[in-house]
XYZ file of C-alpha atoms in Angstrom:
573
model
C -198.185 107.374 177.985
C -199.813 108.403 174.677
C -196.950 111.499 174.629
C -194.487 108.979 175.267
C -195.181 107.129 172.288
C -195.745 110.153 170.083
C -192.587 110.857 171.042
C -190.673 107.710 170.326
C -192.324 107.514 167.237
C -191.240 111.218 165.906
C -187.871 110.480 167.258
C -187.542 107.249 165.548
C -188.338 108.458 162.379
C -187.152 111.695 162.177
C -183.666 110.229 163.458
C -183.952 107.303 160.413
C -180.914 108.657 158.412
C -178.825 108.107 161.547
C -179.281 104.111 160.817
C -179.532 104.308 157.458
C -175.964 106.440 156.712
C -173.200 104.486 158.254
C -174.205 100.996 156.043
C -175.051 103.290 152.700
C -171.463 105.250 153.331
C -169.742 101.677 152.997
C -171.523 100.475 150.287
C -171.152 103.474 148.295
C -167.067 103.865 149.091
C -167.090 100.311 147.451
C -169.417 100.281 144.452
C -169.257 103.995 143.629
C -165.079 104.867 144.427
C -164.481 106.167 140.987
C -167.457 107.890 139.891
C -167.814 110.062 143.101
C -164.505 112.066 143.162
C -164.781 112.901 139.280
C -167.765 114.745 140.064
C -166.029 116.420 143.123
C -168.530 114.511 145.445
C -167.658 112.556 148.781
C -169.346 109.307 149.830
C -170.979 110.434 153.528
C -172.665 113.797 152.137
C -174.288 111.652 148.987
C -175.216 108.593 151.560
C -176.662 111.401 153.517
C -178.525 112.815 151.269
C -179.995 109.394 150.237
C -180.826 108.482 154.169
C -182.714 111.848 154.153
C -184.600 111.029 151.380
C -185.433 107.601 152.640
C -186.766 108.817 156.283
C -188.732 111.054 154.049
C -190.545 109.040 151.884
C -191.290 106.267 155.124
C -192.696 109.454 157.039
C -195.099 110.186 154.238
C -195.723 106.380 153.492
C -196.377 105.661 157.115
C -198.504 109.199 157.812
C -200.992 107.535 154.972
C -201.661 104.394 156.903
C -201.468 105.886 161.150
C -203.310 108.855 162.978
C -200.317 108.542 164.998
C -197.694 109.333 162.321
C -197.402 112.570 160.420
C -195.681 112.871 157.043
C -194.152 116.548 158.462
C -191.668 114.752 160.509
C -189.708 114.755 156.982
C -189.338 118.350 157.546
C -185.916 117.729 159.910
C -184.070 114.813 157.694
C -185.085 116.761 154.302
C -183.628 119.996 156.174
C -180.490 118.158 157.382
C -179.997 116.331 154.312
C -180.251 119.540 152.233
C -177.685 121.175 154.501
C -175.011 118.411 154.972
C -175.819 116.534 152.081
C -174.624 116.341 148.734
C -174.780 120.034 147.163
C -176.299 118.552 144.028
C -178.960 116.764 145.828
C -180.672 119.885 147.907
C -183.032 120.900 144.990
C -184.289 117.201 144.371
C -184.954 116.726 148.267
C -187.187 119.767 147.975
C -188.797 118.399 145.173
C -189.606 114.997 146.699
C -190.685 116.646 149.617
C -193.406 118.381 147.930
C -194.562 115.524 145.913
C -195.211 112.942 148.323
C -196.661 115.672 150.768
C -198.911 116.316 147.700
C -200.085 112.856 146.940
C -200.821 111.684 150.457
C -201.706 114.828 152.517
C -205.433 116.012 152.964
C -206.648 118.687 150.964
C -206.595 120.914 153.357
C -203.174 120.870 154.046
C -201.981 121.931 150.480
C -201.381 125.187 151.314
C -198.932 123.882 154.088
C -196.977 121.798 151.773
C -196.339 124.692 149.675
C -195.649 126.963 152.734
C -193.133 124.150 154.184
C -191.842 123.458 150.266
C -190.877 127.277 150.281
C -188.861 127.030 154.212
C -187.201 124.326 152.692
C -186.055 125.885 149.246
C -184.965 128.764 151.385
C -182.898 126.526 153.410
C -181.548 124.772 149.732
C -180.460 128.350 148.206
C -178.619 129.552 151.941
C -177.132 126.293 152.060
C -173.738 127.710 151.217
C -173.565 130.231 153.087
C -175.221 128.896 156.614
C -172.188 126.095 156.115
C -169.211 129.122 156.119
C -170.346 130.238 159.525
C -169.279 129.540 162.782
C -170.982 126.256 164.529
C -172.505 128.541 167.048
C -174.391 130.905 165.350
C -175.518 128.430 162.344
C -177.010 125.658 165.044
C -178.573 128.853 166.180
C -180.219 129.448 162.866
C -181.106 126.033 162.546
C -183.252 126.160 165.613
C -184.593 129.411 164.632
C -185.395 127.632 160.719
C -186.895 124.469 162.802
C -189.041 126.340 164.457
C -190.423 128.131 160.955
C -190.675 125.003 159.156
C -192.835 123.736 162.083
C -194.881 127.037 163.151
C -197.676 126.322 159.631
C -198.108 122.812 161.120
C -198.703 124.451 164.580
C -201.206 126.800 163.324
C -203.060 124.009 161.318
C -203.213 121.284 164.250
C -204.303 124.406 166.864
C -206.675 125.779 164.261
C -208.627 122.326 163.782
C -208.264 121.138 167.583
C -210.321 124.715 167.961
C -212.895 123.800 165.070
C -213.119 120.452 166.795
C -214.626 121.556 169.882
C -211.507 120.118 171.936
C -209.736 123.302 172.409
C -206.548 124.741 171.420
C -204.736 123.657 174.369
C -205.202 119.856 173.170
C -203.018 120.023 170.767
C -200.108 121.867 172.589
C -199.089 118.579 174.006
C -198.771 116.579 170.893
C -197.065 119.612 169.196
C -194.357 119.625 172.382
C -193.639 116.321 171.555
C -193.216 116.281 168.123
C -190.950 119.812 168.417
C -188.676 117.526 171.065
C -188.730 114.253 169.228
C -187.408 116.782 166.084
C -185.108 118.432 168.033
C -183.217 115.521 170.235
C -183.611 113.549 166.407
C -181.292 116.885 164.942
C -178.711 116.669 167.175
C -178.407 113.250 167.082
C -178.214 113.344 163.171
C -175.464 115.847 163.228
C -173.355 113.639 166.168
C -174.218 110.825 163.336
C -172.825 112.787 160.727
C -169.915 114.245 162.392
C -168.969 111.281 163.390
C -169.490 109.572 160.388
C -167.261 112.116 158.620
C -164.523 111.627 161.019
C -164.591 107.864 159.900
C -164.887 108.763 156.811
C -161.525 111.219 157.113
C -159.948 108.510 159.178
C -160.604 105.801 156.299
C -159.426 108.392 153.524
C -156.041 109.495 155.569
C -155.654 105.551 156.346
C -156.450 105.020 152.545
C -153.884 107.696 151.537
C -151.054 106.631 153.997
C -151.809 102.494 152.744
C -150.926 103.876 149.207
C -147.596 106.459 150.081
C -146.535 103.132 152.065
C -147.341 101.270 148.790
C -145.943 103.670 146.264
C -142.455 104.084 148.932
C -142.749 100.025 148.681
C -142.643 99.982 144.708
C -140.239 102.367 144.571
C -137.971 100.874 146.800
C -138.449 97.430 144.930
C -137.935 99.149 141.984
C -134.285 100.788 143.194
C -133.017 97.170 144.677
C -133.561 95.944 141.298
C -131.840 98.244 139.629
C -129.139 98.401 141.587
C -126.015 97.717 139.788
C -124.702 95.881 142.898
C -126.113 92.151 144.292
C -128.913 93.573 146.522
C -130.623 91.623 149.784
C -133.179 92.398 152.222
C -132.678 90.934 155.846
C -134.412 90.271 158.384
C -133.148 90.654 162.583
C -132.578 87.094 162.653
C -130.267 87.222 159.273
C -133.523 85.531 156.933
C -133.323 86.961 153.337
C -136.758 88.543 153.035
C -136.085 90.026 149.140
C -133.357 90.086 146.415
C -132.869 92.062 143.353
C -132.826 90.939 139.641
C -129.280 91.031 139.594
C -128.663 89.355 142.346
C -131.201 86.463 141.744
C -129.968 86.362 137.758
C -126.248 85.835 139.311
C -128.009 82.428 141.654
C -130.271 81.460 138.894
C -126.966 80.834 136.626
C -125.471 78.264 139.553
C -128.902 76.815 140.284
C -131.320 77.078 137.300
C -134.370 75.889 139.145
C -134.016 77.947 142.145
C -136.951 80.669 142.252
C -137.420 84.024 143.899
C -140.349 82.014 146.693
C -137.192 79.653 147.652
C -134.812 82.208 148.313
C -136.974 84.221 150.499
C -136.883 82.784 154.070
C -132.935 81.317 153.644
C -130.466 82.792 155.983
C -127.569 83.933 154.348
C -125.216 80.987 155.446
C -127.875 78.373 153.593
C -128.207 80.416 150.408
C -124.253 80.212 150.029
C -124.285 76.683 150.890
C -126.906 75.854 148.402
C -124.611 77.185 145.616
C -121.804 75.258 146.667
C -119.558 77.586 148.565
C -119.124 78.629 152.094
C -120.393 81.784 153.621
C -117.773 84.390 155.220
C -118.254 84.508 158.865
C -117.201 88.529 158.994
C -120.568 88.676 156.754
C -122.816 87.502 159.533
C -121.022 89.520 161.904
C -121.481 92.610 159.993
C -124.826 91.835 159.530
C -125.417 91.271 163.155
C -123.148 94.561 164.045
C -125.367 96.630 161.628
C -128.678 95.671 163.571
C -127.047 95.707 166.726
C -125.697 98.939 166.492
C -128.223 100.487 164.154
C -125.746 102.032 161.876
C -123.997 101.815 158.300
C -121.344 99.471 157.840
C -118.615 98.620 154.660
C -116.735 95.473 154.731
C -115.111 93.344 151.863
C -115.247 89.432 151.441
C -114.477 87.263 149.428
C -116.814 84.259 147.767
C -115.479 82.284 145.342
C -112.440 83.367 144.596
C -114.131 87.095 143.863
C -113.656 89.863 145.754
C -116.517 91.945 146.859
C -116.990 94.980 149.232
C -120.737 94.811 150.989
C -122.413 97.924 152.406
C -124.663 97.375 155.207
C -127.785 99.397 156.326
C -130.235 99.011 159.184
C -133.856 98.799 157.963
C -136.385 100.759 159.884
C -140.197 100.880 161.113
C -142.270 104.057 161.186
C -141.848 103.709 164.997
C -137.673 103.830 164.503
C -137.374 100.111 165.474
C -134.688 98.155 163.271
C -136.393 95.386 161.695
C -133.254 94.420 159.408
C -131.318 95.363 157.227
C -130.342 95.681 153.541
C -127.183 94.412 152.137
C -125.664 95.641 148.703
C -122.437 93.785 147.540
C -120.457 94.529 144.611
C -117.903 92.385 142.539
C -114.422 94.253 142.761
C -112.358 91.969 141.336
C -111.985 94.025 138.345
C -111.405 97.152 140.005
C -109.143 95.665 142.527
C -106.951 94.123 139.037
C -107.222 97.313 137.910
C -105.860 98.993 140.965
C -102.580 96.803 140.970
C -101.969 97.433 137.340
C -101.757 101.019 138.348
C -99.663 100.434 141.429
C -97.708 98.395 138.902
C -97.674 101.517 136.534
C -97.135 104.182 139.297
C -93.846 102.242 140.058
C -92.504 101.761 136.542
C -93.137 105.818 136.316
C -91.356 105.966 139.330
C -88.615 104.021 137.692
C -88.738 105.682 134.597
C -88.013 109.213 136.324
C -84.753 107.601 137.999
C -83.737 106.297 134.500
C -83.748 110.065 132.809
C -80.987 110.707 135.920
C -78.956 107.287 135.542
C -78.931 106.267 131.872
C -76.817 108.785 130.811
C -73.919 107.617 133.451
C -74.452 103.948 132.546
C -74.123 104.745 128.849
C -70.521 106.688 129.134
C -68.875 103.713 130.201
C -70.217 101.762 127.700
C -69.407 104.196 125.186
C -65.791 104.027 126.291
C -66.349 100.192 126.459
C -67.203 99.968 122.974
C -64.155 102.644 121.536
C -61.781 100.460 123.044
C -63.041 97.154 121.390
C -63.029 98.935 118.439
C -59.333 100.301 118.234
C -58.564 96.328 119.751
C -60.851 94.851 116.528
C -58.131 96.804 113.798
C -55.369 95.273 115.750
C -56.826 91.784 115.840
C -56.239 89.100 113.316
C -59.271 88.544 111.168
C -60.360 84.977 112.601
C -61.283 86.690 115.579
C -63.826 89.684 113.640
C -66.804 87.604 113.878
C -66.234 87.727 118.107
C -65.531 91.268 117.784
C -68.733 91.426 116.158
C -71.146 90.213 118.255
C -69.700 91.296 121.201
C -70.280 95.277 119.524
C -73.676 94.161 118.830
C -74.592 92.480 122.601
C -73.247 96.276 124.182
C -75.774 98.026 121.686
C -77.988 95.658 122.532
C -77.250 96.840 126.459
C -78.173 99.822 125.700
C -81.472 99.177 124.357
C -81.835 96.952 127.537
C -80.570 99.669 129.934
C -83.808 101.942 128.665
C -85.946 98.610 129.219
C -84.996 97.425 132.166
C -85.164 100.985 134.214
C -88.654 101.857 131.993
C -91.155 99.257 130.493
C -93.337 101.810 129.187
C -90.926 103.348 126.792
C -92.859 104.487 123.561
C -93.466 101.611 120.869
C -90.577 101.231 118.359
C -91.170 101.018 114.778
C -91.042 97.732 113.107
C -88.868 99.129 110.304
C -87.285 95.616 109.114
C -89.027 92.572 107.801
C -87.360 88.916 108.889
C -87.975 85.617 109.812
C -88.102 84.841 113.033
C -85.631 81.986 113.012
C -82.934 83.989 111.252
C -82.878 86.147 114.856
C -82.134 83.111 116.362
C -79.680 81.579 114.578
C -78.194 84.872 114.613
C -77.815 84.665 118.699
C -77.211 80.875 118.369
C -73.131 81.114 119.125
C -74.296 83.252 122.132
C -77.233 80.817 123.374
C -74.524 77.886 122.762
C -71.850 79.692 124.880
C -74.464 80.196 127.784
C -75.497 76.460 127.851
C -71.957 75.314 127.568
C -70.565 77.039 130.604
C -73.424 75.308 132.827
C -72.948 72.171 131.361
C -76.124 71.985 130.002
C -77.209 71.364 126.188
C -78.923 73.249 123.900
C -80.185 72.240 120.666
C -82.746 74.464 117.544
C -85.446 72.638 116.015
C -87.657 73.358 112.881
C -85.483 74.101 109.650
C -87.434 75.959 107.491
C -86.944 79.527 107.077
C -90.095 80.323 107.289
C -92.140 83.194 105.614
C -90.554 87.300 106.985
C -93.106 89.437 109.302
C -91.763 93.132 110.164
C -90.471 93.276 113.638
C -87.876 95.177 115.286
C -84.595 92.809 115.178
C -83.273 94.189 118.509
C -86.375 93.371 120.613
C -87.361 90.099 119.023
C -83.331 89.475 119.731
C -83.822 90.419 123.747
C -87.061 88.499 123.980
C -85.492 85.333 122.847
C -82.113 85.965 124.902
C -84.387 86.043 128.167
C -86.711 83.301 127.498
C -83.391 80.988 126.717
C -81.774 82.609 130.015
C -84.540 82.075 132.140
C -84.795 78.488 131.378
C -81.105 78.239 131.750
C -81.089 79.660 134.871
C -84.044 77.433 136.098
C -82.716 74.027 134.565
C -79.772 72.336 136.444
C -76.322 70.228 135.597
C -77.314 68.002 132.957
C -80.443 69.818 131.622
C -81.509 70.057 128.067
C -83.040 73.300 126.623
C -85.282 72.946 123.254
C -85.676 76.059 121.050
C -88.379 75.699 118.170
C -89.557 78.030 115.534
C -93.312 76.448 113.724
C -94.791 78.161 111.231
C -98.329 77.325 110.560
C -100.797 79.158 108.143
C -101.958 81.868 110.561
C -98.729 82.882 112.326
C -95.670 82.019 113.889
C -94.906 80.108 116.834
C -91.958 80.532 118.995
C -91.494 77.672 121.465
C -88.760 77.920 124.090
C -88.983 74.137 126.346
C -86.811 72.833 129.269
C -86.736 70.165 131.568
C -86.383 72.216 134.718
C -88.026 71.391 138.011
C -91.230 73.412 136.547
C -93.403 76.582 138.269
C -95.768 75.515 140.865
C -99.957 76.700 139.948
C -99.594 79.644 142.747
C -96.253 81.198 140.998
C -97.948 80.573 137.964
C -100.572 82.931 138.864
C -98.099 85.606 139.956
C -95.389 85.123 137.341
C -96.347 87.830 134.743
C -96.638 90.192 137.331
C -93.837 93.122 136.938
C -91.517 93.267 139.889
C -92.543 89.321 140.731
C -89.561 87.144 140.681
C -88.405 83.698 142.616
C -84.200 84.720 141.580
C -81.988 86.065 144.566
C -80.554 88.586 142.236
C -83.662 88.767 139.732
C -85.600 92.388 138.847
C -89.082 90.744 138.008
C -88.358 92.707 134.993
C -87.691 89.996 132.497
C -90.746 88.048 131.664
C -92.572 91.429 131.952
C -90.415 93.044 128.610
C -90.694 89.839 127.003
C -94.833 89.982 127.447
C -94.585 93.510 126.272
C -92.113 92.516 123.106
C -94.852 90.333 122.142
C -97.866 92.308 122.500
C -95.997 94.998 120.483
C -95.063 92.026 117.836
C -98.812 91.844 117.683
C -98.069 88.277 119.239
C -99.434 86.504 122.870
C -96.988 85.036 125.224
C -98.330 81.672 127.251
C -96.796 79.488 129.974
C -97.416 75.350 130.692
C -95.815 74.336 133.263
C -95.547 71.096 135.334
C -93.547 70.529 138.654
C -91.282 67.738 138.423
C -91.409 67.811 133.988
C -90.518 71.418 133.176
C -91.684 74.481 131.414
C -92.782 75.502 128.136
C -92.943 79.048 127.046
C -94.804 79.350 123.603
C -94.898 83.179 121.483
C -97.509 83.017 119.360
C -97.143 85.722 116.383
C -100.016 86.728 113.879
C -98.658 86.749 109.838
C -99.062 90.518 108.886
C -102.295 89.605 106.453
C -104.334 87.705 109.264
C -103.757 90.608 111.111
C -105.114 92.881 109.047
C -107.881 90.750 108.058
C -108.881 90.754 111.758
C -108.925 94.386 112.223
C -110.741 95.077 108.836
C -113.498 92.240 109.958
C -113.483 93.925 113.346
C -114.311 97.172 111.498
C -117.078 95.902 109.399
């Protein structure tokens, strides 16, 4: 029984550190995380070290106060914690073990603790290279080294059992136990410290994968709000879990107080609806389709009266399970504008390749037109010249319309004459009148003054008047009156063509300054498009009011050749 207890008591004390490590590991990971990787240490070998150190001092303590305890039980933690301790900490250990065995061993035994200081400082200085061999033959050396750190000891406690009278056999069974307790104490301290190195591993891999999984997080935040595009995160059932800045900015301007916290949770339907406007049902079914399906999807949609095309993408787990998706739309309407203005400009090239082949047949007819009304203008009495003349001037104005009509993006002509605006159109009065007349419809020219001259090119300002005047003609009926004004005002001149027609409903409104767009039977959609360019080449803006039921202005709104120039030289400064 007394063996037994020997031999708990070795075992418990020599196997100390195995307690002591796991708790010390934790707290030093927590207080300690920075300091112990700059100095290239890890937090089980240094908690290790300190658990050796702390079985060794108790041993010594303890040995002081009980014949039953002996300080040289030390010998295994201070060996194990010089061998899988810190590297920095194997010297000290030897140290310490020498001091305490010092202050509270017999006299005697002196000669042991230097003996058992020297086994130990031999195990210190090897320490490197007993850890680069295999496991094998170093637990093989450690035995062997065990066995030398004990065999002074041995000698000492066999020695005085002899000197005693009690025999040397006496102590053989005290020895035994204390060899075993050392022994089944080592391996458990290096099952202890494997395993608390495989935690340790576990914790740092864990550690490293939390912050990748962090870091993959930030930078995906980071990309959704940058995105140039309205951005959303989705959950499977269709719950917004995230948006991006630009996307939030673009709710925050409908709804100031909304925040980031409210949106999150909203299903997509409830978010539009909160705004005021009503959700696309092909988004939720693309939404649904991309989780369902687990793949990419592009549709377009439209949300207040904006287009935009949305791109779909599933959202994955680490395991491969879809767990949403995201959702990137982006505002078209621009680009979709833009896209018909080219249509619109791949068509008038179109047309302008057919006029290089046609314009040169219209114009010999014409030509032979004009000879003849020029040998019938010598043989006509005089009264009759000033017919003669405008007629010549409406078939060279045919020409110029020829070129128009088959190309509107002719280069610009030069504005090589400077009049007023209301001399043009008292020039083409006789030929408005004439018009009007024949549909039984009046006409009448308001605004007398002359007005101040702008440079303009006589021909087109003459054609953009003739079709505005035409049109409104056209659209009036029996009866109706059309009212031609010219206002000049200090920055410009205004140009204001007004009829009492039926008027242009809002949706042809929207459509009416499109080229090729046109409500006539017989009409080109070309008209209203020359006059807009006319304009815009005049340096001048063309506007339409209309009412149904009241009639239609049209309103030409020219800049005066100095607030022109004032503009651009402000715009330059």
């Amino acid at each position: 029984m007394e063996l037994f207890n020997v031999f708990i008591i070795q075992f418990l004390l020599a196997s100390l550190p195995v307690l002591l490590m796991p708790s010390l590991e934790m707290f030093l990971r927590k207080r300690a995380s920075e300091p112990l990787p700059r100095h290239g240490w890890d937090s089980v070998a240094v908690a290790f070290a300190y658990a050796s150190s702390v079985s060794l001092l108790l041993c010594w303590i303890l040995d002081a106060g009980s014949l039953r305890i002996d300080g040289r039980l030390a010998l295994l933690p201070t060996g194990m914690g010089i061998l899988y301790g810190a590297a920095k900490g194997g010297l000290p250990l030897v140290a310490l073990y020498v001091l305490m065995g010092y202050l509270f061993s017999n006299p005697g035994e002196l000669l042991l603790i230097g003996l058992e200081g020297l086994i130990l400082l031999a195990l210190a200085l090897s320490r490197s290279r007993l850890l680069s061999m295999r496991n094998v033959r170093r637990r093989f050396l450690l035995a062997a080294w065990l066995l030398a750190a004990y065999f002074p000891h041995a000698a000492f406690r066999i020695g005085r059992a002899a000197a005693e009278g009690t025999g040397a056999a006496s102590a053989l069974p005290g020895l035994a136990a204390e060899l075993l307790a050392a022994a089944a104490a080592g391996v458990l301290l290096l099952n202890s410290r494997r395993d608390v190195q495989h935690r340790y591993l576990l914790s740092e891999q864990a550690g490293a994968m939390r912050e990748k999984m962090i870091q993959e997080e930030t930078k995906l935040q980071a990309l959704m709000r940058t995105l140039p595009g309205f951005a959303l995160t989705l959950d499977r059932s269709g719950r917004i879990t995230g948006v991006n800045d630009r996307a939030f900015s673009a709710l925050s301007n409908r709804m100031p107080s909304m925040t980031r916290e409210a949106v999150v949770g909203l299903s997509f339907s409830e978010l539009i609806q909160s705004i005021g406007m009503e959700a696309d049902p092909l988004f939720l079914q693309a939404l649904e389709q991309t989780i369902r399906e687990d793949r990419a999807i592009e549709r377009a949609f439209g949300f207040g009266g904006r287009k935009f095309h949305a791109y779909f993408s599933p959202a994955h787990t680490e395991a491969g399970e879809v767990v949403g998706a995201v959702c990137s739309l982006y505002d078209v309407t621009e680009i979709e504008r833009m896209r018909l203005e080219l249509e619109d400009m791949n068509r008038l090239r179109l047309i302008g390749q057919m006029a290089a082949g046609v314009t040169h047949e219209v114009r010999n007819p014409m030509a032979v037109v004009r000879g003849y009304l020029q040998i019938l203008q010598r043989k006509t009495p005089a009264e009759y010249a000033h017919y003669y003349k405008i007629v010549l001037e409406e078939l060279d104005r045919a020409g110029g319309i020829i070129d128009d009509f088959l190309s509107l993006a002719r280069a610009k002509r030069e504005m090589n004459e400077r009049r007023t605006l209301r001399s043009v159109v008292e020039e083409l009065w006789p030929l408005l009148q004439a018009d009007a007349n024949l549909r039984g419809q009046t006409i009448r020219l308001e605004g007398g003054e002359e007005g101040e001259a702008m440079p303009m090119h006589p021909g087109e300002i003459k054609q953009l008047v003739l079709n505005l005047a035409r049109n409104a003609l056209e659209a009036m009926g029996d009866k109706g009156e059309l009212v031609i004004a010219v206002e000049e005002s200090e920055d410009g001149v205004r140009l204001r063509v007004r009829d009492n027609g039926p008027g242009i409903s809002e949706e042809t409104l929207e459509r009416i300054k499109q080229p090729f767009f046109t409500t006539k039977k017989t009409g080109t959609g070309l008209g209203l498009a020359l006059c807009i360019g006319i304009a815009e080449r005049h340096g001048g803006t063309l506007t339409i009011d209309s009412a149904v039921g009241e009639g239609t202005e049209v309103r030409v709104d020219f800049v005066k050749s100095g607030k022109a120039s004032e503009g651009r030289d402000g715009s330059r400064g």
